[in-house]
Coordinates of C-alpha atoms and ligand atoms in Angstrom, one line a residue:
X377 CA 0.0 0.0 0.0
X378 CA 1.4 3.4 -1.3
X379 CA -1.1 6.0 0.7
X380 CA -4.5 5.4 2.1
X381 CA -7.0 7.7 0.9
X382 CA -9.5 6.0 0.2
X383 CA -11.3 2.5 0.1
X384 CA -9.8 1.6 -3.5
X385 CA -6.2 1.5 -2.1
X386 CA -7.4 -1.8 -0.5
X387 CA -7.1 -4.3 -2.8
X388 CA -8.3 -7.2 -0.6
X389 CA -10.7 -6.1 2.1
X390 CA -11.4 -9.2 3.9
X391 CA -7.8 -9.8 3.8
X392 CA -6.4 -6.4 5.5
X393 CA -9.4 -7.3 7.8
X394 CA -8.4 -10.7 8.7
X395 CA -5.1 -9.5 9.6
X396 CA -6.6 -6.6 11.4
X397 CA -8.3 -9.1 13.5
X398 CA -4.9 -10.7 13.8
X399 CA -3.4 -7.9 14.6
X400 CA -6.2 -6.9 17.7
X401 CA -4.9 -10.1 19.6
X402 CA -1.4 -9.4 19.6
X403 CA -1.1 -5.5 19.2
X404 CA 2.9 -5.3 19.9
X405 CA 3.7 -8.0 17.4
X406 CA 5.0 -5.5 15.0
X407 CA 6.4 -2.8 17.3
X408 CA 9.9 -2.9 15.3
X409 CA 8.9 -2.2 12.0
X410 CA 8.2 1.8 13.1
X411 CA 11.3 2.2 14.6
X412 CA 13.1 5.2 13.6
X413 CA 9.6 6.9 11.5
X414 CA 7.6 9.4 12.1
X415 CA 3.8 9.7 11.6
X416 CA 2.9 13.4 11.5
X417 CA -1.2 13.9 12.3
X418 CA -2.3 17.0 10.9
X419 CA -5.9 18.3 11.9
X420 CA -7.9 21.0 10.5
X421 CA -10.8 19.5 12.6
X422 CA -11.5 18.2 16.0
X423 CA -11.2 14.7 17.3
X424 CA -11.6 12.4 19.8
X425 CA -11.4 9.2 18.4
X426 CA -9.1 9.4 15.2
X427 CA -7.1 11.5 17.3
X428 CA -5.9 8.7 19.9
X429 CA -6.5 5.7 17.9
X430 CA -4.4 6.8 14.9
X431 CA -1.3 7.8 18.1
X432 CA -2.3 4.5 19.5
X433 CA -1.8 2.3 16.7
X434 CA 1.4 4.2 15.4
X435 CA 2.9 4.0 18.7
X436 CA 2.1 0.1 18.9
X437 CA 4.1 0.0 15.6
X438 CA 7.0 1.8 17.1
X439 CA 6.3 4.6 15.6
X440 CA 7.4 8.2 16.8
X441 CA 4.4 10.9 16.4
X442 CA 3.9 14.7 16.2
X443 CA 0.8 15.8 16.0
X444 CA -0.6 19.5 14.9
X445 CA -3.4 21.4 15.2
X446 CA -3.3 23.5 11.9
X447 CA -5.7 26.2 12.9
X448 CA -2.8 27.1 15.0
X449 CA -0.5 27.5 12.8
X450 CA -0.2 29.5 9.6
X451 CA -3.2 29.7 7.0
X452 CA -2.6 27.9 4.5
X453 CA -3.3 28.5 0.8
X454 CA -4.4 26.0 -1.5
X455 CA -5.4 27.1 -4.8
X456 CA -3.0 27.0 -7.7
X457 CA -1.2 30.5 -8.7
X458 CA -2.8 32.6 -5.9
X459 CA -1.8 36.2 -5.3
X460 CA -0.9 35.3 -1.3
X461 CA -2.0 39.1 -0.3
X462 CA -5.2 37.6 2.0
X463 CA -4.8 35.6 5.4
X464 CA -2.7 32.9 4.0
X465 CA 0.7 33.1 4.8
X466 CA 2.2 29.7 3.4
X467 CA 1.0 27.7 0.2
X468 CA 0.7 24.5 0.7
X469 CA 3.7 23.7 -2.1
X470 CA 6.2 24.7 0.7
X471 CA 4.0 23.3 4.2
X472 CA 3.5 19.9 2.7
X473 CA 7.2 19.9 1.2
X474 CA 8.7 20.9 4.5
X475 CA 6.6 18.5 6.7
X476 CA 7.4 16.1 4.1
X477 CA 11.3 16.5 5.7
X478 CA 9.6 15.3 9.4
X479 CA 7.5 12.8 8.8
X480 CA 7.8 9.2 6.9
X481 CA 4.0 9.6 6.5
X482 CA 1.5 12.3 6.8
X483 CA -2.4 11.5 8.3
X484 CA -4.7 14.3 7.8
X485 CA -8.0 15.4 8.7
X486 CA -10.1 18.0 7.0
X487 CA -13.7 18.1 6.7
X488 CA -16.4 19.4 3.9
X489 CA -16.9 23.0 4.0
X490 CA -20.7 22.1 3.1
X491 CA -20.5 25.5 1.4
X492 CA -18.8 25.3 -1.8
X493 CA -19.7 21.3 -3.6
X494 CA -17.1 21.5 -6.0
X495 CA -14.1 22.1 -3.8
X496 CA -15.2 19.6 -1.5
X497 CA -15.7 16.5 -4.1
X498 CA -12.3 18.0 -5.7
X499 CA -10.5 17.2 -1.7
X500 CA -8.8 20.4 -1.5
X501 CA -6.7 19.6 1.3
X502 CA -6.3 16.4 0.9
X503 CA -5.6 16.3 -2.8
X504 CA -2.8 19.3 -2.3
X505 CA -0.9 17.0 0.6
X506 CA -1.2 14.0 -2.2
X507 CA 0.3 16.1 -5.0
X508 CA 3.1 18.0 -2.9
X509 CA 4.3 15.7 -0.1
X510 CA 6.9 13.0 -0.7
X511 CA 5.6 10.6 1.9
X512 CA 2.3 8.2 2.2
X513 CA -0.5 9.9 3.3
X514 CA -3.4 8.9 5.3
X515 CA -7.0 10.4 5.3
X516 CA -8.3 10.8 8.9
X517 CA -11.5 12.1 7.1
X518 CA -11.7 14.2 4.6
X519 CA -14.4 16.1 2.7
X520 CA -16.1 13.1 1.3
X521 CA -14.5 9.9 2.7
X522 CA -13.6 8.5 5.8
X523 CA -11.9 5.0 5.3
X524 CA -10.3 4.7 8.3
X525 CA -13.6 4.8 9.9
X526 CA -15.1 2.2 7.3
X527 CA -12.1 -0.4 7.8
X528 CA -13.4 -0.4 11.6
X529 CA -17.1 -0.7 10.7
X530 CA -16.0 -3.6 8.3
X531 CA -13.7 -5.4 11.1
X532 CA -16.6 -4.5 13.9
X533 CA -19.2 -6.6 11.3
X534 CA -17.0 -9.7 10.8
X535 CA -16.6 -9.9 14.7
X536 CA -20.0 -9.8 15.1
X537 CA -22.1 -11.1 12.4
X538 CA -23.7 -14.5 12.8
X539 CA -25.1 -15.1 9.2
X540 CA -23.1 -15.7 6.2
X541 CA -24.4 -12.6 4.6
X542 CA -26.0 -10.5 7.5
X543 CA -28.4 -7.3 6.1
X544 CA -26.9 -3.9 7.4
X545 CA -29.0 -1.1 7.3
X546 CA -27.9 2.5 6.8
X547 CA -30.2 5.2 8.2
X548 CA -30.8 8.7 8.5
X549 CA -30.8 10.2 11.6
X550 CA -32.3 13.6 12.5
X551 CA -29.2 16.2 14.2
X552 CA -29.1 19.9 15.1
X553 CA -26.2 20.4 12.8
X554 CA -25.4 20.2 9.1
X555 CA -23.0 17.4 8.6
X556 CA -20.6 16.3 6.2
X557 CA -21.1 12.9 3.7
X558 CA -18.6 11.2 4.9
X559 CA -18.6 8.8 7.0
X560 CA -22.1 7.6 5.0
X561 CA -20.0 7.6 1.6
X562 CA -17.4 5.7 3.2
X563 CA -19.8 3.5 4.4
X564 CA -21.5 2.9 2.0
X565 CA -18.6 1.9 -0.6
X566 CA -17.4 -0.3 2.4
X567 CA -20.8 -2.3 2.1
X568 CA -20.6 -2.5 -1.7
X569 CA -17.5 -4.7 -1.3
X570 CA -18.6 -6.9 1.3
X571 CA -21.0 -9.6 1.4
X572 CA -24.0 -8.6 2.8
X573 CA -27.7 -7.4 2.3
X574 CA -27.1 -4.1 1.9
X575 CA -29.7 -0.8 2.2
X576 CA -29.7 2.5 2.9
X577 CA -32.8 4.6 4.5
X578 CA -33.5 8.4 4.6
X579 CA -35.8 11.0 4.0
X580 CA -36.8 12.2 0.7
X581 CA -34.2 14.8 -0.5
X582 CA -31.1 13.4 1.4
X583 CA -29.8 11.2 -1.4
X584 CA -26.0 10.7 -0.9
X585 CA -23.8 11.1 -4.3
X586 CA -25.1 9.0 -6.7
X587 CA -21.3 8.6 -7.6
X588 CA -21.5 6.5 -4.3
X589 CA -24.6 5.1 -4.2
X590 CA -24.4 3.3 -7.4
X591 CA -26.5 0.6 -7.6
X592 CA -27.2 0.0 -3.8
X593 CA -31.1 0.2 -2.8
X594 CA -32.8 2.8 -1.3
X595 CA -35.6 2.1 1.0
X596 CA -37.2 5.8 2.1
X597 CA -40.0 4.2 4.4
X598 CA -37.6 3.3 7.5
X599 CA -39.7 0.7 8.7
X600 CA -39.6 -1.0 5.6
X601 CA -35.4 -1.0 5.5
X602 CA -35.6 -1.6 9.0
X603 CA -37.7 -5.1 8.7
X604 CA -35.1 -8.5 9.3
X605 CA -31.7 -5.8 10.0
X606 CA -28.4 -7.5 12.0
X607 CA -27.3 -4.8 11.6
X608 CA -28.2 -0.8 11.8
X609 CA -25.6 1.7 11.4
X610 CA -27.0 5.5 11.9
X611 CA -25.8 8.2 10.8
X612 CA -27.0 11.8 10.3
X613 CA -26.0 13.7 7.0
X614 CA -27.0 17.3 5.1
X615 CA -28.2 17.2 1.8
X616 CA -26.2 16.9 -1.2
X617 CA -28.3 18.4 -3.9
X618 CA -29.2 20.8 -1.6
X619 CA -25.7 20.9 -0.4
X620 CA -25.3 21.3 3.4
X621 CA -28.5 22.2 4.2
X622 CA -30.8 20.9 6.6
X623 CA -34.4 19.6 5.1
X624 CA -34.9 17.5 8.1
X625 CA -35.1 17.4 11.8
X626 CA -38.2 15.0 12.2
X627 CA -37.6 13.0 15.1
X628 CA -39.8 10.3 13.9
X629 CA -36.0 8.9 12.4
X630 CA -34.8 8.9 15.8
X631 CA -33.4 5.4 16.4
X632 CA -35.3 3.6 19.2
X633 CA -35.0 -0.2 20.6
X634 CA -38.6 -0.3 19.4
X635 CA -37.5 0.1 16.0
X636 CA -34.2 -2.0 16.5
X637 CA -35.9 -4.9 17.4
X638 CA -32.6 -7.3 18.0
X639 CA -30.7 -6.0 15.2
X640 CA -27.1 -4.4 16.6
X641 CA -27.0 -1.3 16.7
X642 CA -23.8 1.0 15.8
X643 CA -22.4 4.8 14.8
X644 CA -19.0 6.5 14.2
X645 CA -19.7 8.5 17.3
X646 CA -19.7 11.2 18.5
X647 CA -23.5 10.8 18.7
X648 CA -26.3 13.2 20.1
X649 CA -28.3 11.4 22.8
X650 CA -31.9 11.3 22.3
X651 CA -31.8 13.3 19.3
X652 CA -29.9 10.5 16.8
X653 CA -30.0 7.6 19.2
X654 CA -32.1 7.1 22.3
X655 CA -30.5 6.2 25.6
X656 CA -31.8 2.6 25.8
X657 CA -30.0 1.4 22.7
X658 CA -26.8 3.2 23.6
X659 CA -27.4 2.0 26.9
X660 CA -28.2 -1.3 26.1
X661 CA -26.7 -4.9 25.2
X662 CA -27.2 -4.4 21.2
X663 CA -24.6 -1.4 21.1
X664 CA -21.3 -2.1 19.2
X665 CA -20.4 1.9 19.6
X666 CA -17.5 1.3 21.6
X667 CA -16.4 -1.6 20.0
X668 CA -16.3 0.2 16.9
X669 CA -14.1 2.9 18.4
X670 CA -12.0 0.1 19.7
X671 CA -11.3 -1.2 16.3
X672 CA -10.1 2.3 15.1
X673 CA -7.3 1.6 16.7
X674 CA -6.4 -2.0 14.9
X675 CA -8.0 -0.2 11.2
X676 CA -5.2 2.2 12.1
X677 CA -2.7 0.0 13.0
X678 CA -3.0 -2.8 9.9
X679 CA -2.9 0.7 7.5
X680 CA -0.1 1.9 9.1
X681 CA 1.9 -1.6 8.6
X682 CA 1.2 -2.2 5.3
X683 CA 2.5 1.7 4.6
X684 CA 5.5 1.2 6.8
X685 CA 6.3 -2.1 4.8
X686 CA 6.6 -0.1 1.4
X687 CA 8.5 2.5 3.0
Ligands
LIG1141 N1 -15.6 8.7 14.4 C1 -14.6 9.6 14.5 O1 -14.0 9.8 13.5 O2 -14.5 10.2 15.7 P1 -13.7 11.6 15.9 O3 -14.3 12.6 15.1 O4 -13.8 11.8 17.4 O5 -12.3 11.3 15.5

């Protein structure tokens, strides 16, 4: 593996998960091979998770890491033959360059603007750091993808599935906020490549990228998507066509146990309490939420090795 970007630069998904799986029983079996590199986390966005399971699984590796907020730092400029007389004081031909000199691979995180589409299918940020650094990159989430996140969903399922070919749900959730695509897109792309029953559920108007959706079916009657799930993964998103707004806040799309029924129940987090979830299936036994965050760590960590082994 060259960089990690996005789902296509795994070749072999039930293989990287197997040995992600592997890897989750015996976490310092690899601890030499990052001896001597650096992993240098760059965030243009708040974490919790990716934050400590991206140090987490570097560190496993052996791995030194320097992480950096960039907001502190100095703006950065992106586009192409700019006249730098704004805010920006560095293009990003120089930053990713010089971090380039620290770091044996670069992980970044920077979200949708939701404001301007065509920047954010372009990947600004993330597309700049692939053209001008000379080390592996790693998305930590990015304007429309968030693999990392969809490697641990995928590892999450195989530890938990009881059926050959479980069905896994994706549905809409109601949330105060206009949020990015995606985790949903990355979801999504993760389900096309696995073998399961696959749909996704949502209000009328809150079609994801047909670029993404492809062929996979959508159910907009919940209850309907709902009926015989293992699995239900929620997850609140704006629009696309009308980008980043907010059609939506019915509640009735709420996930309840009552809805659940004995299918498991799981999210990205962070989640809104009672608003995108309510407190009896967080609460309860059909949660995988934390074992999800868990396996950010080991989707980390098998990423990570298969970089460091091309290094
Ligand atoms: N799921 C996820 O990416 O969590 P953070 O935003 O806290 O990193």
């Amino acid at each position: 593996m060259k960089k990690y970007t996005d789902l296509e630069d795994i070749d072999n998904i039930s293989g990287i998960v197997e040995e992600a799986i592997q890897i989750k029983k015996s976490p310092f079996q690899f601890s030499g091979l990052g001896k001597n590199k650096t992993l240098v986390m760059l965030f243009f966005n708040a974490s919790l998770r990716t934050r400590l399971s991206t140090e987490k699984a570097a560190r496993n590796l052996g791995m030194e890491v320097i992480v950096m907020n960039v907001n502190a730092a100095w703006e950065l400029e992106f586009e192409e033959g700019a006249v730098m007389n704004l805010a920006a004081s560095e293009h990003v031909k120089e930053a990713a360059q010089v971090i380039s000199q620290y770091a044996d691979c670069i992980a970044i995180r920077a979200f949708a603007s939701l404001t301007d589409k065509e920047k954010d299918l372009q990947e600004m940020v993330l597309a700049s750091f692939q053209k001008y650094a000379t080390v592996p990159i790693v998305n930590m989430e990015s304007a429309t993808a968030h693999p990392l996140q969809a490697l641990a969903d995928a590892i999450t399922l195989k530890e938990f599935a009881t059926k050959k070919k479980p069905k896994v749900v994706l549905s809409w959730a109601p949330h105060p906020r206009a949020l990015p695509h995606a985790v949903a897109n990355s979801f999504v792309q993760m389900m096309q490549r696995l073998d399961v029953e696959f749909c996704i559920s949502h209000p009328k108007g809150y079609d994801l990228n047909p670029n993404i959706v492809k062929d996979s079916t959508v159910i907009y009657d919940q209850e309907e998507a709902l009926k015989d799930a293992d699995f239900v993964y929620v997850k609140n998103w704006s629009s696309f066509q009308s980008y980043g707004e907010i059609l939506s806040k019915d509640p009735g799309w709420m996930m309840t146990q009552e809805k659940l029924k004995t299918a498991k129940f799981m999210h990205c987090l962070p989640v809104r309490r009672n608003v995108v979830v309510e407190d009896a299936v967080l609460d309860g036994p059909d949660s995988l939420v934390i074992e999800q965050a868990n396996n950010r760590t080991y989707a980390a960590q098998v990423v990570l090795k298969k970089l460091l082994e091309q290094i």
